[in-house]
mmCIF file of C-alpha atoms in Angstrom:
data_model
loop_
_atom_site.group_PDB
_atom_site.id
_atom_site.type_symbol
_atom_site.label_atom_id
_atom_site.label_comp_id
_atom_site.label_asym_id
_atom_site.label_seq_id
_atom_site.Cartn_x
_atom_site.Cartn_y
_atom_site.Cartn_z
ATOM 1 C CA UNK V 190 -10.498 -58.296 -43.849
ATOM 2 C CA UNK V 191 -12.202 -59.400 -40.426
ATOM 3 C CA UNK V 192 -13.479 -55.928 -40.037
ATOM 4 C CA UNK V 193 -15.135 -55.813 -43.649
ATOM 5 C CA UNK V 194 -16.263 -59.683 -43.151
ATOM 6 C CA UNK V 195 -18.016 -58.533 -39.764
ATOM 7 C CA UNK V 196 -19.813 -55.417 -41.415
ATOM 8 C CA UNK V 197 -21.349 -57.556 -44.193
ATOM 9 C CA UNK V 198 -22.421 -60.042 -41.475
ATOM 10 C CA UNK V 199 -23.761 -57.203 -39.877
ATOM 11 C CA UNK V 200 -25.694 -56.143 -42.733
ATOM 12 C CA UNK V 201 -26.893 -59.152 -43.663
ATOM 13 C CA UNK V 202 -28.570 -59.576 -39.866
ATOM 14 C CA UNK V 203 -30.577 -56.167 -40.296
ATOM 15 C CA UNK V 204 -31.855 -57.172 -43.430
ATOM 16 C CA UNK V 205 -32.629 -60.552 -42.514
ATOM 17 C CA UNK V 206 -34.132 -59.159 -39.074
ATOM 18 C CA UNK V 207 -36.291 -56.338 -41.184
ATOM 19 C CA UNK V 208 -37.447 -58.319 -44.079
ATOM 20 C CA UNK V 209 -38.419 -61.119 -41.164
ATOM 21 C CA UNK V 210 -40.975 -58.282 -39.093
ATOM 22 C CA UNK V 211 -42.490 -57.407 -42.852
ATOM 23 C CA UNK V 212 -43.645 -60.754 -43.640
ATOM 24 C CA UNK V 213 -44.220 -61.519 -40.181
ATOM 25 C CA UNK V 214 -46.315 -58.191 -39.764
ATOM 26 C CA UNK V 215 -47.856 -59.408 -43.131
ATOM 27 C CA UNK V 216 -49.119 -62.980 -41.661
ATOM 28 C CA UNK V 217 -50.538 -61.157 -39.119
ATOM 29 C CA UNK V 218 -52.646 -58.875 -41.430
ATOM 30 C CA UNK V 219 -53.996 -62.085 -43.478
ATOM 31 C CA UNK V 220 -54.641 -64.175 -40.612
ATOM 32 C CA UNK V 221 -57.082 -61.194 -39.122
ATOM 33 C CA UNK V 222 -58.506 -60.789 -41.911
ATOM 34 C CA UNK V 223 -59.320 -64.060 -42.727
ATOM 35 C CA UNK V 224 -60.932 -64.468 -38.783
ATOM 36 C CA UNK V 225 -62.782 -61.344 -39.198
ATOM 37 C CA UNK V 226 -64.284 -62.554 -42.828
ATOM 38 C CA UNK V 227 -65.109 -66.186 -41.392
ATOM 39 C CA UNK V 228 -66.624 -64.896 -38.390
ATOM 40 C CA UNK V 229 -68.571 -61.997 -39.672
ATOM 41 C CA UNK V 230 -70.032 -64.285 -43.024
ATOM 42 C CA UNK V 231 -70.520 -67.119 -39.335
ATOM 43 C CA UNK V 232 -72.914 -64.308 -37.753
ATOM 44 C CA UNK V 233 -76.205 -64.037 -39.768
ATOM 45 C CA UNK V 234 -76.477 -60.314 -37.632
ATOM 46 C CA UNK V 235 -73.521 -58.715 -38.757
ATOM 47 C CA UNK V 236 -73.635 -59.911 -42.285
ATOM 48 C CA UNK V 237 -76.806 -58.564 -42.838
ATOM 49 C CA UNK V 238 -75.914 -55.189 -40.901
ATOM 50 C CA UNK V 239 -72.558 -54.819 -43.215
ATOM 51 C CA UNK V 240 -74.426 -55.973 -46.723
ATOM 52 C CA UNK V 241 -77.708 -54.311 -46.077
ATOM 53 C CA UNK V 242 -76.826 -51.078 -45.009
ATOM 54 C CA UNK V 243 -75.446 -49.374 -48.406
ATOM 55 C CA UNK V 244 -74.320 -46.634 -45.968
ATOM 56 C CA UNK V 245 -72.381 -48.813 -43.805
ATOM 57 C CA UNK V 246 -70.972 -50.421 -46.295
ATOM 58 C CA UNK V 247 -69.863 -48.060 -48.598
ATOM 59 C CA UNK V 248 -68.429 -46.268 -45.600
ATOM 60 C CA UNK V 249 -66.019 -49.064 -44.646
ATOM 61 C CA UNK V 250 -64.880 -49.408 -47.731
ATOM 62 C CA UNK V 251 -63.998 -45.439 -47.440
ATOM 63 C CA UNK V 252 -62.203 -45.883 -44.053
ATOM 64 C CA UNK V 253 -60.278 -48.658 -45.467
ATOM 65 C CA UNK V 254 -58.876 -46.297 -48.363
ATOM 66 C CA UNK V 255 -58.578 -43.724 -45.918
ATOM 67 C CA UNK V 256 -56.385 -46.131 -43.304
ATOM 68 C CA UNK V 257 -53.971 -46.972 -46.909
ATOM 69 C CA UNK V 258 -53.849 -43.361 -47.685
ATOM 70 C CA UNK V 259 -52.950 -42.370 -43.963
ATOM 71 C CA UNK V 260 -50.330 -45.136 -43.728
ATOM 72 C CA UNK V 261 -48.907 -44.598 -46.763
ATOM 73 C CA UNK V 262 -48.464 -40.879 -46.568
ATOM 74 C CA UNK V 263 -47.817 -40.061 -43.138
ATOM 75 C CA UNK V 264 -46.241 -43.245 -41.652
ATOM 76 C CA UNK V 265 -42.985 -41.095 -41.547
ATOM 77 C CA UNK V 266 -44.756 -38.656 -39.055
ATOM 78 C CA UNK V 267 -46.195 -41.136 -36.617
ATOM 79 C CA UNK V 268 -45.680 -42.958 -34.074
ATOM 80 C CA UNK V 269 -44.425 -46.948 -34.557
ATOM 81 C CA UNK V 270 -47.505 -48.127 -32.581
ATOM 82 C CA UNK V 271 -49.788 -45.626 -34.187
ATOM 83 C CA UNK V 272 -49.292 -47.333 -37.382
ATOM 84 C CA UNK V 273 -49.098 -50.409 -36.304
ATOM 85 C CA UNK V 274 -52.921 -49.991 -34.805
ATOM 86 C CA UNK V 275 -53.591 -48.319 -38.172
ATOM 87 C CA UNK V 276 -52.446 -51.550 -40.075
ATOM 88 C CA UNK V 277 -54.203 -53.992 -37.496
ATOM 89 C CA UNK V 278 -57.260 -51.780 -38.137
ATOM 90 C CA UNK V 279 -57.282 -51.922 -41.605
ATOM 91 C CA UNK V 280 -56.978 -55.304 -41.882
ATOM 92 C CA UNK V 281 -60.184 -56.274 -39.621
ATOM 93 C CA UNK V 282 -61.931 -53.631 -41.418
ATOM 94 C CA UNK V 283 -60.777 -55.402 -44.743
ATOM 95 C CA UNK V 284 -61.768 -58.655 -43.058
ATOM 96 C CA UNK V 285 -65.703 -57.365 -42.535
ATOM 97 C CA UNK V 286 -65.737 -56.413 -45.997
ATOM 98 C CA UNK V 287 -64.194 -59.286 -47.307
ATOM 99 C CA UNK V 288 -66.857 -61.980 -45.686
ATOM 100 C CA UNK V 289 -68.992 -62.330 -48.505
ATOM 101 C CA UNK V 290 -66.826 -64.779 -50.604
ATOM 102 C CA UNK V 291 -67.959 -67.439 -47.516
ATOM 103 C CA UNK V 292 -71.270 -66.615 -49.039
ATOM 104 C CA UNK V 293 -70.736 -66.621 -52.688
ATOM 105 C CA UNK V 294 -68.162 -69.357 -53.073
ATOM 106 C CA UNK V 295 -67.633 -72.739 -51.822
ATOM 107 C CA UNK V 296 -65.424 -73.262 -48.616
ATOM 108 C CA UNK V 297 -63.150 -75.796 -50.661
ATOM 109 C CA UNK V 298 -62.481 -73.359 -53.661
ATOM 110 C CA UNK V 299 -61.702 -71.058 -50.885
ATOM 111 C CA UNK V 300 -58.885 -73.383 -49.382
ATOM 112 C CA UNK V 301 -57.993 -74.158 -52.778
ATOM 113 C CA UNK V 302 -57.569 -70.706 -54.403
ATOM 114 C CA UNK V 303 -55.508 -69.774 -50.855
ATOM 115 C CA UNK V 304 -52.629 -72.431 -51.318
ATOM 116 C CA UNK V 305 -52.781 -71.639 -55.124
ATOM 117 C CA UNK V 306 -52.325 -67.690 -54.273
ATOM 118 C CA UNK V 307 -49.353 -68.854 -51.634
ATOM 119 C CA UNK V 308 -47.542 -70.676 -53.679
ATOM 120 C CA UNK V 309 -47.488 -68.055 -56.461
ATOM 121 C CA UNK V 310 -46.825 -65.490 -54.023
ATOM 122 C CA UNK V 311 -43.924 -66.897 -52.716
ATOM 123 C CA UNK V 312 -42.818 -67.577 -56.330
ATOM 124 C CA UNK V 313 -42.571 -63.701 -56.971
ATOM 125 C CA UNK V 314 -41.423 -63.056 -53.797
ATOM 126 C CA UNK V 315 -38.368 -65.356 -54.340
ATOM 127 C CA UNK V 316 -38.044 -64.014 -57.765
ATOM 128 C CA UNK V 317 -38.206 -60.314 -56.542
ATOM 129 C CA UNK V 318 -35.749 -61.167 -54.328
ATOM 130 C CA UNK V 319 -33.083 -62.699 -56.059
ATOM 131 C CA UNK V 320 -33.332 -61.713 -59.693
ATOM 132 C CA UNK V 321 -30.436 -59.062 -60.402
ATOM 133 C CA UNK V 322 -33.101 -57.547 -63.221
ATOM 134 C CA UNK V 323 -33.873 -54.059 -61.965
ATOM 135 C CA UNK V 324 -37.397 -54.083 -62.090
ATOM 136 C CA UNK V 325 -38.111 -50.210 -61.229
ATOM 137 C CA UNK V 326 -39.372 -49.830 -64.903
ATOM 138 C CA UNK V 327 -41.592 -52.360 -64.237
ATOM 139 C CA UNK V 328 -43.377 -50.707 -61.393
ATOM 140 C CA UNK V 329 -44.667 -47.848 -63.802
ATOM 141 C CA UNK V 330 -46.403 -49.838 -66.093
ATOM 142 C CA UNK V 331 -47.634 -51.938 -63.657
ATOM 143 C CA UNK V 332 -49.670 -49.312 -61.824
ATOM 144 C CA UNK V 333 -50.742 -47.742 -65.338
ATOM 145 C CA UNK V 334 -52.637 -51.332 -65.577
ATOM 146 C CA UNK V 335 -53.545 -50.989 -61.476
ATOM 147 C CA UNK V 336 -55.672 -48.155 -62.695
ATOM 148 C CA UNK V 337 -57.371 -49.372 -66.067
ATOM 149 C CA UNK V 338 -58.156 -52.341 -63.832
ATOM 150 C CA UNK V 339 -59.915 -50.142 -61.424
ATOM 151 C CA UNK V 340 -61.610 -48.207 -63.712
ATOM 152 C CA UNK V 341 -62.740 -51.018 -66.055
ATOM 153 C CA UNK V 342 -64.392 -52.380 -63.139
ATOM 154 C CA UNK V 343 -65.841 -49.722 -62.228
ATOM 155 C CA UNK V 344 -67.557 -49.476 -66.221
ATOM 156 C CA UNK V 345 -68.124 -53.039 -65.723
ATOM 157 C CA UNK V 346 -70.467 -52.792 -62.211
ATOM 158 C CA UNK V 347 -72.959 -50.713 -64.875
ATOM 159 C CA UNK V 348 -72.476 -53.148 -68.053
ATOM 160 C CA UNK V 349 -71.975 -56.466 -65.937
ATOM 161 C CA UNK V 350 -70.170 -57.958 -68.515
ATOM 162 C CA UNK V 351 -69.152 -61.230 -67.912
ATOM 163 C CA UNK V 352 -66.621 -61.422 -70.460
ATOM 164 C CA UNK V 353 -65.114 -58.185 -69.060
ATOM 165 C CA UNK V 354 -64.955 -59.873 -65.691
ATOM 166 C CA UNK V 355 -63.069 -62.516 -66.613
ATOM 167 C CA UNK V 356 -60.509 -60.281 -68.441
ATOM 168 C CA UNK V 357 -60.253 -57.965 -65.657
ATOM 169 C CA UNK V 358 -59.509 -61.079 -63.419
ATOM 170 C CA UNK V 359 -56.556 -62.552 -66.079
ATOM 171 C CA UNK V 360 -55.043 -58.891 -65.931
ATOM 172 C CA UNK V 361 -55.385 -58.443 -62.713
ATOM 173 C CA UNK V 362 -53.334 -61.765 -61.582
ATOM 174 C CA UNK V 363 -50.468 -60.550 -64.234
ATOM 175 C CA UNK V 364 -50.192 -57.347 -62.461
ATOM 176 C CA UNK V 365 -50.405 -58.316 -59.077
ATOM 177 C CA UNK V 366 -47.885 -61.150 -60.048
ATOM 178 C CA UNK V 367 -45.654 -57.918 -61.211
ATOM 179 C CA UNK V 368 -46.042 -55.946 -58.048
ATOM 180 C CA UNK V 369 -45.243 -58.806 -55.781
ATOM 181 C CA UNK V 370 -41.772 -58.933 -57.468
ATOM 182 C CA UNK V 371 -41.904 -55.303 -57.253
ATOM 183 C CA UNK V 372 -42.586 -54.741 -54.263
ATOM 184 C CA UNK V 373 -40.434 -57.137 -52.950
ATOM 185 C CA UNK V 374 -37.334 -56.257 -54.916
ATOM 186 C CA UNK V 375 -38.056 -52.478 -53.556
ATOM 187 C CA UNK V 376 -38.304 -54.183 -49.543
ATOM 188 C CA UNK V 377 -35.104 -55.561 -50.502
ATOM 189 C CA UNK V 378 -33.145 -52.256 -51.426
ATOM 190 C CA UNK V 379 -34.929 -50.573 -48.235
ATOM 191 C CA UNK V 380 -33.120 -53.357 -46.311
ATOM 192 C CA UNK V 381 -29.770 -53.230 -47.627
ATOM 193 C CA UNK V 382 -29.749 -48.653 -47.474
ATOM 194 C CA UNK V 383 -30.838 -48.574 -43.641
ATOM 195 C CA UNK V 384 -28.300 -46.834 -41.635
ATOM 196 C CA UNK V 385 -26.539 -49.128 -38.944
ATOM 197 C CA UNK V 386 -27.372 -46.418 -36.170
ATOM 198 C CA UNK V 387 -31.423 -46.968 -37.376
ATOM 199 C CA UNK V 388 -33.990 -46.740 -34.282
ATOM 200 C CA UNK V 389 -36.417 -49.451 -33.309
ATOM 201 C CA UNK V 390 -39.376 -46.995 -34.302
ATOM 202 C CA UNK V 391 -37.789 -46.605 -37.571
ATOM 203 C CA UNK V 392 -37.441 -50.398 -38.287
ATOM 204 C CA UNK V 393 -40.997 -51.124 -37.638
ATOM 205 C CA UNK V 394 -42.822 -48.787 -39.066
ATOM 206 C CA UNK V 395 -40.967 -49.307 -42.364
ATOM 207 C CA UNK V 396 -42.012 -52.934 -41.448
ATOM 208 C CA UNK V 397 -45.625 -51.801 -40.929
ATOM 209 C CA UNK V 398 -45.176 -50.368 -44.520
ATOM 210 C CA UNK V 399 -43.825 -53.112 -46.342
ATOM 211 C CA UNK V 400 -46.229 -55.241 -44.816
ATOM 212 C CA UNK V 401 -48.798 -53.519 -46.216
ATOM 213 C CA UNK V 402 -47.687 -53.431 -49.483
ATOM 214 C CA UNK V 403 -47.240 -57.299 -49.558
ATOM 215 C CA UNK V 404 -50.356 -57.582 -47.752
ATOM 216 C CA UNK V 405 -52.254 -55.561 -50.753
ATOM 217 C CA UNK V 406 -50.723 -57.384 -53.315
ATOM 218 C CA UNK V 407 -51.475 -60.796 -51.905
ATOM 219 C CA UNK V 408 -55.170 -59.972 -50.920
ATOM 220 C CA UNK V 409 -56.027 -58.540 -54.277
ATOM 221 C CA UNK V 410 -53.964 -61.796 -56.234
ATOM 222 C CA UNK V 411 -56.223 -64.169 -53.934
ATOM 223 C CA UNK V 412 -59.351 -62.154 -55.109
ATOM 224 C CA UNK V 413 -58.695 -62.010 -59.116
ATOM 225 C CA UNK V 414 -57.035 -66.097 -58.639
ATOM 226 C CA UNK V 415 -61.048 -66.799 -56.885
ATOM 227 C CA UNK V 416 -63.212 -65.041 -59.466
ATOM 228 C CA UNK V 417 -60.836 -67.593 -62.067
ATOM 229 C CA UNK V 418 -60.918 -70.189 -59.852
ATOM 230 C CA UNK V 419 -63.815 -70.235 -57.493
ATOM 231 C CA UNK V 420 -66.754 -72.570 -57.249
ATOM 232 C CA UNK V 421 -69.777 -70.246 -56.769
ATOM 233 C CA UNK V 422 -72.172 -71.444 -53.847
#
Protein backbone atom coordinates (compact mmCIF):
# COMPACT_ATOMS: atom_id res chain seq x y z
CA UNK A 1 0.00 0.00 0.00
CA UNK A 2 2.99 2.50 0.82
CA UNK A 3 4.41 1.77 -2.54
CA UNK A 4 1.03 2.58 -4.47
CA UNK A 5 0.40 5.65 -1.89
CA UNK A 6 4.02 6.98 -2.89
CA UNK A 7 3.39 6.59 -6.78
CA UNK A 8 0.15 8.62 -6.64
CA UNK A 9 2.04 11.22 -4.56
CA UNK A 10 4.44 11.06 -7.14
CA UNK A 11 2.06 11.70 -9.78
CA UNK A 12 0.32 14.17 -8.28
CA UNK A 13 3.87 16.34 -7.89
CA UNK A 14 4.50 16.14 -11.81
CA UNK A 15 1.24 17.30 -12.52
CA UNK A 16 1.15 19.87 -10.03
CA UNK A 17 4.88 20.87 -11.08
CA UNK A 18 3.74 20.88 -15.05
CA UNK A 19 0.42 22.48 -14.85
CA UNK A 20 2.41 25.20 -12.41
CA UNK A 21 5.28 26.12 -15.54
CA UNK A 22 1.98 26.38 -18.03
CA UNK A 23 0.28 29.02 -16.21
CA UNK A 24 3.37 30.39 -15.03
CA UNK A 25 4.80 30.43 -18.72
CA UNK A 26 1.26 31.89 -19.46
CA UNK A 27 1.65 35.05 -16.94
CA UNK A 28 4.65 35.63 -18.52
CA UNK A 29 3.16 35.85 -22.08
CA UNK A 30 0.29 38.39 -20.80
CA UNK A 31 2.43 40.45 -18.76
CA UNK A 32 4.79 41.11 -22.08
CA UNK A 33 2.28 41.69 -23.91
CA UNK A 34 0.56 43.99 -21.96
CA UNK A 35 4.25 46.11 -21.51
CA UNK A 36 4.81 45.94 -25.12
CA UNK A 37 1.02 47.32 -25.92
CA UNK A 38 1.35 50.15 -23.11
CA UNK A 39 4.63 51.15 -24.20
CA UNK A 40 4.31 51.05 -27.90
CA UNK A 41 0.47 53.01 -27.75
CA UNK A 42 3.17 55.45 -24.82
CA UNK A 43 5.57 56.18 -27.96
CA UNK A 44 3.80 58.50 -30.50
CA UNK A 45 6.94 57.05 -33.06
CA UNK A 46 6.26 53.57 -33.00
CA UNK A 47 2.54 53.80 -33.02
CA UNK A 48 2.48 55.66 -35.97
CA UNK A 49 5.30 53.39 -37.67
CA UNK A 50 3.12 50.07 -36.71
CA UNK A 51 -0.53 51.74 -37.72
CA UNK A 52 0.65 53.69 -40.68
CA UNK A 53 2.60 51.39 -42.49
CA UNK A 54 -0.18 48.85 -43.96
CA UNK A 55 2.92 46.79 -44.89
CA UNK A 56 4.31 46.64 -41.54
CA UNK A 57 1.42 45.97 -40.13
CA UNK A 58 -0.11 43.46 -41.99
CA UNK A 59 3.24 41.73 -41.85
CA UNK A 60 3.28 41.34 -38.06
CA UNK A 61 0.20 40.14 -37.95
CA UNK A 62 1.62 37.33 -40.55
CA UNK A 63 4.68 36.55 -38.34
CA UNK A 64 2.47 36.22 -35.44
CA UNK A 65 0.36 33.38 -37.29
CA UNK A 66 3.45 32.11 -38.54
CA UNK A 67 5.19 31.93 -34.75
CA UNK A 68 1.44 29.85 -33.68
CA UNK A 69 1.75 27.72 -36.68
CA UNK A 70 5.58 26.97 -36.02
CA UNK A 71 4.93 26.28 -32.32
CA UNK A 72 2.15 24.38 -32.75
CA UNK A 73 3.42 22.06 -35.41
CA UNK A 74 6.92 21.57 -34.82
CA UNK A 75 7.37 22.16 -31.04
CA UNK A 76 8.02 18.31 -30.93
CA UNK A 77 11.16 18.85 -33.20
CA UNK A 78 12.80 21.71 -31.40
CA UNK A 79 14.68 22.61 -29.01
CA UNK A 80 13.02 23.62 -25.28
CA UNK A 81 14.64 27.10 -25.52
CA UNK A 82 13.89 27.44 -29.18
CA UNK A 83 10.32 27.49 -28.37
CA UNK A 84 10.45 29.11 -25.54
CA UNK A 85 12.10 32.29 -27.59
CA UNK A 86 9.39 31.49 -30.15
CA UNK A 87 6.59 31.98 -27.45
CA UNK A 88 8.38 35.11 -25.81
CA UNK A 89 8.49 36.40 -29.41
CA UNK A 90 5.14 36.00 -30.20
CA UNK A 91 3.87 37.50 -27.42
CA UNK A 92 5.83 41.02 -27.83
CA UNK A 93 4.93 40.81 -31.35
CA UNK A 94 1.20 40.32 -30.17
CA UNK A 95 1.88 43.12 -27.69
CA UNK A 96 2.86 45.79 -30.74
CA UNK A 97 -0.17 44.82 -32.41
CA UNK A 98 -2.30 44.88 -29.62
CA UNK A 99 -1.48 48.76 -28.52
CA UNK A 100 -4.23 50.33 -30.14
CA UNK A 101 -7.00 49.52 -27.55
CA UNK A 102 -4.80 52.32 -25.26
CA UNK A 103 -5.94 54.43 -28.13
CA UNK A 104 -9.44 53.47 -28.77
CA UNK A 105 -10.67 52.72 -25.28
CA UNK A 106 -10.48 54.26 -21.98
CA UNK A 107 -7.62 53.15 -19.52
CA UNK A 108 -10.37 52.30 -16.78
CA UNK A 109 -12.54 50.02 -19.13
CA UNK A 110 -9.23 48.54 -19.81
CA UNK A 111 -8.54 47.64 -16.03
CA UNK A 112 -12.04 46.83 -15.80
CA UNK A 113 -12.59 44.41 -18.73
CA UNK A 114 -8.98 42.69 -17.42
CA UNK A 115 -10.27 41.64 -13.84
CA UNK A 116 -13.67 40.80 -15.54
CA UNK A 117 -11.71 38.44 -18.21
CA UNK A 118 -9.60 36.95 -14.97
CA UNK A 119 -12.13 36.12 -13.05
CA UNK A 120 -14.02 34.29 -15.82
CA UNK A 121 -10.96 32.72 -16.87
CA UNK A 122 -10.19 31.23 -13.82
CA UNK A 123 -13.87 30.15 -13.60
CA UNK A 124 -13.35 27.79 -16.71
CA UNK A 125 -10.16 26.94 -15.77
CA UNK A 126 -11.43 25.54 -12.41
CA UNK A 127 -14.31 24.07 -14.18
CA UNK A 128 -12.06 22.41 -16.89
CA UNK A 129 -10.25 21.13 -14.29
CA UNK A 130 -12.42 19.47 -12.06
CA UNK A 131 -15.60 18.64 -13.91
CA UNK A 132 -15.57 14.71 -14.61
CA UNK A 133 -17.75 15.73 -18.00
CA UNK A 134 -15.51 14.70 -20.88
CA UNK A 135 -15.55 17.63 -22.83
CA UNK A 136 -13.58 16.30 -26.08
CA UNK A 137 -16.95 16.62 -28.02
CA UNK A 138 -17.00 19.92 -27.06
CA UNK A 139 -13.76 20.93 -28.62
CA UNK A 140 -15.19 20.15 -32.22
CA UNK A 141 -17.92 22.33 -32.18
CA UNK A 142 -16.18 24.82 -30.56
CA UNK A 143 -13.61 25.39 -33.30
CA UNK A 144 -16.48 24.95 -36.04
CA UNK A 145 -17.72 28.40 -34.29
CA UNK A 146 -13.67 29.56 -34.00
CA UNK A 147 -13.96 29.66 -37.74
CA UNK A 148 -17.50 31.25 -38.57
CA UNK A 149 -16.21 33.80 -36.07
CA UNK A 150 -13.22 34.44 -38.17
CA UNK A 151 -14.80 34.50 -41.22
CA UNK A 152 -17.84 36.61 -40.21
CA UNK A 153 -15.41 39.12 -39.29
CA UNK A 154 -13.73 39.05 -41.96
CA UNK A 155 -17.43 39.79 -44.13
CA UNK A 156 -17.98 42.22 -41.48
CA UNK A 157 -14.50 44.55 -42.06
CA UNK A 158 -16.37 45.14 -45.77
CA UNK A 159 -20.14 45.59 -44.39
CA UNK A 160 -19.10 47.23 -40.93
CA UNK A 161 -22.04 46.15 -39.41
CA UNK A 162 -22.45 47.12 -36.10
CA UNK A 163 -25.00 44.75 -35.21
CA UNK A 164 -22.75 41.97 -36.60
CA UNK A 165 -20.03 43.21 -34.30
CA UNK A 166 -21.73 42.91 -31.40
CA UNK A 167 -22.88 39.33 -32.24
CA UNK A 168 -19.55 38.28 -33.22
CA UNK A 169 -18.34 39.63 -29.76
CA UNK A 170 -21.39 37.57 -27.65
CA UNK A 171 -20.21 34.38 -29.69
CA UNK A 172 -16.99 34.89 -29.41
CA UNK A 173 -16.94 35.10 -25.35
CA UNK A 174 -19.18 31.68 -25.42
CA UNK A 175 -16.56 30.00 -27.36
CA UNK A 176 -13.60 31.18 -25.84
CA UNK A 177 -15.42 30.44 -22.45
CA UNK A 178 -15.64 26.69 -24.09
CA UNK A 179 -12.03 26.42 -25.06
CA UNK A 180 -10.72 27.59 -21.76
CA UNK A 181 -12.45 24.52 -20.19
CA UNK A 182 -11.18 22.73 -23.09
CA UNK A 183 -8.14 23.43 -23.14
CA UNK A 184 -7.64 23.09 -19.72
CA UNK A 185 -9.34 19.76 -19.22
CA UNK A 186 -6.91 18.54 -22.27
CA UNK A 187 -3.57 20.23 -20.02
CA UNK A 188 -4.97 18.15 -17.41
CA UNK A 189 -4.93 14.63 -19.20
CA UNK A 190 -1.34 15.67 -20.70
CA UNK A 191 -0.36 15.92 -16.99
CA UNK A 192 -1.66 12.86 -15.59
CA UNK A 193 -0.18 10.44 -19.18
CA UNK A 194 3.54 11.85 -18.85
CA UNK A 195 5.90 9.09 -18.32
CA UNK A 196 7.76 9.22 -14.84
CA UNK A 197 11.22 8.87 -16.74
CA UNK A 198 10.01 12.37 -18.84
CA UNK A 199 13.09 14.83 -19.63
CA UNK A 200 13.29 18.44 -18.56
CA UNK A 201 13.13 19.46 -22.40
CA UNK A 202 10.08 17.47 -22.68
CA UNK A 203 8.28 19.09 -19.65
CA UNK A 204 8.77 22.54 -20.86
CA UNK A 205 8.13 22.62 -24.09
CA UNK A 206 4.79 20.88 -23.51
CA UNK A 207 4.62 23.81 -20.97
CA UNK A 208 5.54 26.29 -23.72
CA UNK A 209 2.52 24.65 -25.53
CA UNK A 210 -0.06 24.72 -23.08
CA UNK A 211 0.83 28.08 -22.32
CA UNK A 212 0.06 29.11 -25.46
CA UNK A 213 -3.07 27.67 -25.76
CA UNK A 214 -4.28 29.34 -22.46
CA UNK A 215 -2.56 32.35 -23.48
CA UNK A 216 -4.79 32.44 -26.90
CA UNK A 217 -7.81 31.76 -25.27
CA UNK A 218 -7.45 34.40 -22.61
CA UNK A 219 -6.18 37.19 -25.04
CA UNK A 220 -8.94 36.67 -27.51
CA UNK A 221 -11.82 36.40 -24.30
CA UNK A 222 -10.26 39.87 -23.06
CA UNK A 223 -10.72 41.25 -26.68
CA UNK A 224 -14.52 40.06 -27.47
CA UNK A 225 -15.30 40.91 -23.18
CA UNK A 226 -13.74 44.88 -24.38
CA UNK A 227 -15.64 45.39 -27.63
CA UNK A 228 -18.93 44.39 -24.97
CA UNK A 229 -17.57 46.16 -22.38
CA UNK A 230 -15.26 48.93 -23.33
CA UNK A 231 -15.64 52.66 -23.02
CA UNK A 232 -14.42 54.02 -26.41
CA UNK A 233 -11.92 57.07 -26.02
Amino acid sequence: MESISTKQTQVQVRVNDFIRSVYNWMAIGLALTGFVAFYVASTPALLNLIYRNQILFFGLIIAELALVFTISARIQRMKASTATALFVLYSALNGATLSFIFIFYTRSSIASTFFVCAATFIACSIYGWTTKRDLTSLGGFLMMGLIGIIIASLVNIFIRSSAMHMIISYIGVLVFVGLTAYDTQNLKAMAISQPADVGASAIRKGAILGALKLYLDFINLFLMLLRILGNRE
